[in-house]
Coordinates of C-alpha atoms in Angstrom, one line a residue:
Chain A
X1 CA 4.2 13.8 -2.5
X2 CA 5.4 10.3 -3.3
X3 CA 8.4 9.0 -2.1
X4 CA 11.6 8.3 -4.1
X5 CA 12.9 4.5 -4.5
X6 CA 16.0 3.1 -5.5
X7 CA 17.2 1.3 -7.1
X8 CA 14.2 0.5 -9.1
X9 CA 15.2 -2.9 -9.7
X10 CA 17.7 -5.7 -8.2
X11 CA 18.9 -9.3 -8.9
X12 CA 20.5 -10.9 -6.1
X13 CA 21.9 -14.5 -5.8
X14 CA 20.7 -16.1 -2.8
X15 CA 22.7 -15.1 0.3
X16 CA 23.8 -12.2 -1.1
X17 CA 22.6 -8.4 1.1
X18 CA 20.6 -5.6 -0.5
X19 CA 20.0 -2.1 0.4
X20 CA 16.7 -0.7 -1.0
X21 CA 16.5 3.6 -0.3
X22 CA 13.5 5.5 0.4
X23 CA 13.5 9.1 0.1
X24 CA 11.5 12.5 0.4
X25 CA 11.3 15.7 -0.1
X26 CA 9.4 16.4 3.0
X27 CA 10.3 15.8 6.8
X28 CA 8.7 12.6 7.7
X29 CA 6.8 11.1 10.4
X30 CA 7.2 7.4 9.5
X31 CA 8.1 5.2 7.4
X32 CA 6.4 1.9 6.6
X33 CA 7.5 -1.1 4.7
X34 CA 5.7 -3.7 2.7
X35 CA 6.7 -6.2 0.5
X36 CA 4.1 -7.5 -2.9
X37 CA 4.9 -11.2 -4.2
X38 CA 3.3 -11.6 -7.7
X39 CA 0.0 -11.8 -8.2
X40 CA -0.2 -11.0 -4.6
X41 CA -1.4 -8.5 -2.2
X42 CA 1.2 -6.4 -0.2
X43 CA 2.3 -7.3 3.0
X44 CA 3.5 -5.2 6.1
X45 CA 6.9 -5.7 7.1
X46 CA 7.8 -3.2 9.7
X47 CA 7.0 1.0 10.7
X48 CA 9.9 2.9 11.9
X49 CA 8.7 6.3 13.5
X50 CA 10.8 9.3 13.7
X51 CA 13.4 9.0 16.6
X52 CA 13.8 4.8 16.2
X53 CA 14.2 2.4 14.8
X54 CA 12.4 -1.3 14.2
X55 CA 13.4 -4.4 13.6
X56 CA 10.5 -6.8 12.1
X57 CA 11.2 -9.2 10.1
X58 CA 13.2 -12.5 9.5
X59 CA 16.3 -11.0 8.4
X60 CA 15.3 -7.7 7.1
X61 CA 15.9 -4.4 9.3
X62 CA 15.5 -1.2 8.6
X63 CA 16.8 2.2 9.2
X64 CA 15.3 6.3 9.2
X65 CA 17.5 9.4 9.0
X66 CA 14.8 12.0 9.3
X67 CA 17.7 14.8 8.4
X68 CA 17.8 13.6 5.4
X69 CA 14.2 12.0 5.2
X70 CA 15.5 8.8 4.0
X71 CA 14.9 5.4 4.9
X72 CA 16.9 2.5 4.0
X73 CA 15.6 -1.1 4.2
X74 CA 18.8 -3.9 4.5
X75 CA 18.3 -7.6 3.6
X76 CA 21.0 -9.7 4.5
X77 CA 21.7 -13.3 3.6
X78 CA 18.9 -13.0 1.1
X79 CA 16.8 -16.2 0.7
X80 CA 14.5 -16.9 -2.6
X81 CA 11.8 -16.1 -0.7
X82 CA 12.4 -12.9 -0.2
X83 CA 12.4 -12.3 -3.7
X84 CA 8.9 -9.7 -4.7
X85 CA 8.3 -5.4 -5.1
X86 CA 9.3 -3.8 -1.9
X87 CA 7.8 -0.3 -1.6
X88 CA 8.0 2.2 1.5
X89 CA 5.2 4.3 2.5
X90 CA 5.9 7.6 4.4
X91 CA 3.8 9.8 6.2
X92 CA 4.4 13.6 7.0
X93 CA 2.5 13.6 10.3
X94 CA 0.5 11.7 12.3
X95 CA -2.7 12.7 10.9
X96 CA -1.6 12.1 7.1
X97 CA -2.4 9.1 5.0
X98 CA 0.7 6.9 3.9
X99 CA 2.0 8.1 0.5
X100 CA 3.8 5.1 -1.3
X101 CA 6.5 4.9 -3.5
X102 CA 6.4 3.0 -7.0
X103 CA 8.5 -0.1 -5.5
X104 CA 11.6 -1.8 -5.7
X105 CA 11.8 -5.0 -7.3
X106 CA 14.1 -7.7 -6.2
X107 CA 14.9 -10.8 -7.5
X108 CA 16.5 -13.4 -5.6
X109 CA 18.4 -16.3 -7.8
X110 CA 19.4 -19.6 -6.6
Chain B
X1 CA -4.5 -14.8 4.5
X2 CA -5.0 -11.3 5.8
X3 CA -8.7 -11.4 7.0
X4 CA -9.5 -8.9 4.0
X5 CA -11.8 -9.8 2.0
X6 CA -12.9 -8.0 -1.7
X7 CA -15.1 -8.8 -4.0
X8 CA -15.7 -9.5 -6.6
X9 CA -12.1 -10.6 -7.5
X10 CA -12.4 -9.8 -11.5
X11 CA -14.4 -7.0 -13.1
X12 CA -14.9 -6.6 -16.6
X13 CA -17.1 -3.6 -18.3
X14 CA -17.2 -1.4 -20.6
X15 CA -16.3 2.8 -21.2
X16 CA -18.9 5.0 -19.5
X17 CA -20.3 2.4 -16.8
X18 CA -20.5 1.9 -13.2
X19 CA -19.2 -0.4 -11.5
X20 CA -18.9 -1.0 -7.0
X21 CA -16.0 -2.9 -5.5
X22 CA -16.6 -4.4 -1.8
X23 CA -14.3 -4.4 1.4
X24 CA -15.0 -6.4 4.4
X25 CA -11.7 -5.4 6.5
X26 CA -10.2 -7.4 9.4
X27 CA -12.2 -8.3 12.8
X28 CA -12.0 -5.5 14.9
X29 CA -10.4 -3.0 12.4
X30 CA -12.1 0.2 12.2
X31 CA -10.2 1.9 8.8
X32 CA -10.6 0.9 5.6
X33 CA -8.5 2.5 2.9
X34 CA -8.5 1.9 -0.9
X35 CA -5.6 1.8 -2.9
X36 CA -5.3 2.3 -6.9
X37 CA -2.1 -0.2 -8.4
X38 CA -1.4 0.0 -11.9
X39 CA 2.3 -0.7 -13.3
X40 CA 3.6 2.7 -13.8
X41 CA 2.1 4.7 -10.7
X42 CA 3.1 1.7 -8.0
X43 CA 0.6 2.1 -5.5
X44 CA -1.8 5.5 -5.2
X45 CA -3.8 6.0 -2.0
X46 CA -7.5 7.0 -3.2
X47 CA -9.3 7.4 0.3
X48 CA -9.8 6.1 3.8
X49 CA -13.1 5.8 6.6
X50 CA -12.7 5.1 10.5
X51 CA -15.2 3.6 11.6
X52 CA -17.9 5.1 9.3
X53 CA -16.4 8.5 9.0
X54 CA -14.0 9.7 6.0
X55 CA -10.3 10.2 7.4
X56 CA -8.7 11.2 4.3
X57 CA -9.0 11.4 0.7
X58 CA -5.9 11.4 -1.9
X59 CA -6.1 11.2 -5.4
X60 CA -9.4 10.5 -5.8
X61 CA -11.4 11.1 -9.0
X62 CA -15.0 13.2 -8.8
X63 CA -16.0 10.0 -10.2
X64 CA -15.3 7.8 -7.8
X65 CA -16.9 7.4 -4.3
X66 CA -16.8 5.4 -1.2
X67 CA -18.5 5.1 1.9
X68 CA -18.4 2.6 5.0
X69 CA -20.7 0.7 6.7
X70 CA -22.2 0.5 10.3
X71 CA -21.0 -3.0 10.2
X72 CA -17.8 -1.4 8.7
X73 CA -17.7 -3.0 5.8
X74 CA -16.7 -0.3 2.4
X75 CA -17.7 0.0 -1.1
X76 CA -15.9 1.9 -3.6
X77 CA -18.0 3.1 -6.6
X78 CA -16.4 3.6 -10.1
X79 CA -18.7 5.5 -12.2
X80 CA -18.5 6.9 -15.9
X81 CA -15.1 4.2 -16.9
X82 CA -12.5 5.4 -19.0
X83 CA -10.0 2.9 -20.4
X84 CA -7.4 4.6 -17.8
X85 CA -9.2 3.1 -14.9
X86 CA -8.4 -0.3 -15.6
X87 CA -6.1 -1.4 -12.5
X88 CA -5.8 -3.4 -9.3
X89 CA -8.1 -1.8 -6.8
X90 CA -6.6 -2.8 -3.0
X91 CA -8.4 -2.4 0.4
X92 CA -6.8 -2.5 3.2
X93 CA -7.5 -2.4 7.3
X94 CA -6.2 -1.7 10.1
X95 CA -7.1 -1.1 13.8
X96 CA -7.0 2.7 14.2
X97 CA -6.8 5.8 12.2
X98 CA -4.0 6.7 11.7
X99 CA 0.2 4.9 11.8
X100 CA -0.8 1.3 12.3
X101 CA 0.3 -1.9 10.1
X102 CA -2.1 -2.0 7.3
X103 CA -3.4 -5.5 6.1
X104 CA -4.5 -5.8 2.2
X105 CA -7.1 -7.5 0.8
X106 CA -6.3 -9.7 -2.6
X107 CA -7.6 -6.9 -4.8
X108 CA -10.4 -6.4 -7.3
X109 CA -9.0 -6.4 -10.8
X110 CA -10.8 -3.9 -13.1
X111 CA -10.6 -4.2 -17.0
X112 CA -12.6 -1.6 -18.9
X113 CA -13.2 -2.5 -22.7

């Protein structure tokens, strides 16, 4: 079942933090996080598995409750690079495919 | 650059052909996955091989197929093309079967007339 993303959309000056949800219906295994420029392909940004949590990238950390099967992904001090369509993928076990959500896009203004 | 390649990179046909996209994934990555993006759905896992075996299948069509390689490359076949199957088509790799970082290729861009 695909996971749940909000807010759908953001517009951020630069410098400013953002807090993009992830959230399922089912207990989770893992969560993954990539992030799509235009015209781009998506690009990992960091797995956090049930029971920790992972730090990955520049600025950006993340965070999984698997009580309420929601993972939250924080960029702080945004930078206009960081601007694209973030989506989470989650998977239920370890044998199970990722399932992704339909993305989050943030826009970073100078 | 993620050391995925597809080709071709555009594909433009018509309703009721066939068409087959191409994967080469990553050195050393044995699973290939392919991934349906169009702009209301967001990303939809179709169906993934380790290492020359099918893993798992998602929402797949009957009419489309897929297989991979000894040499581990994959091809998706698109057969019998409705106007709704016009979308980004993404592979992606990564080194085992199952929880690793995926890495995506640029995508094949389908357009059905």
């Amino acid at each position: 079942q695909q996971p749940v993303q909000s807010p759908q959309a953001v517009i951020l000056r630069e410098g400013e933090d953002a807090v993009i949800n992830c959230s399922s219906s089912k207990a989770l295994y893992s969560v993954h996080w990539y992030r799509q420029k235009h015209g781009e392909a998506p690009v990992f940004l960091m797995i956090l598995l049930k029971g920790g949590e992972q730090k990955g990238h520049e600025k950006i950390s993340a965070s999984f409750n698997e009580k309420k099967q929601q993972s939250s992904l924080y960029l702080t001090a945004s930078q206009l690079s960081y601007s694209g369509t973030y989506f989470c993928g989650t998977r239920r076990d370890s044998g199970y495919a990722l399932n992704f959500g339909k993305g989050t896009s943030l826009l970073v203004t100078p | 650059d993620s050391g995925v390649t597809q080709t071709p990179k555009h594909l433009i046909t018509a309703t009721g052909q066939r068409v087959t996209l191409r994967c080469s994934p990553r050195s050393g990555d044995l699973s290939v996955y392919w991934y349906q993006q169009s702009l209301d759905q967001g990303l939809q896992f179709l169906i993934q091989y380790y290492n020359g075996e099918e893993r798992a299948k998602g929402n797949i069509l009957e009419r489309f197929s897929a297989q991979q390689f000894p040499d581990l490359h994959s091809e998706l076949n698109l057969s019998s093309l409705e106007l709704g199957d016009s979308a980004l088509y993404f592979c992606a790799s990564s080194v085992g079967y199952s929880g690793q970082p995926q890495h995506f290729g640029d995508g094949t861009r389908l357009s059905i007339l």
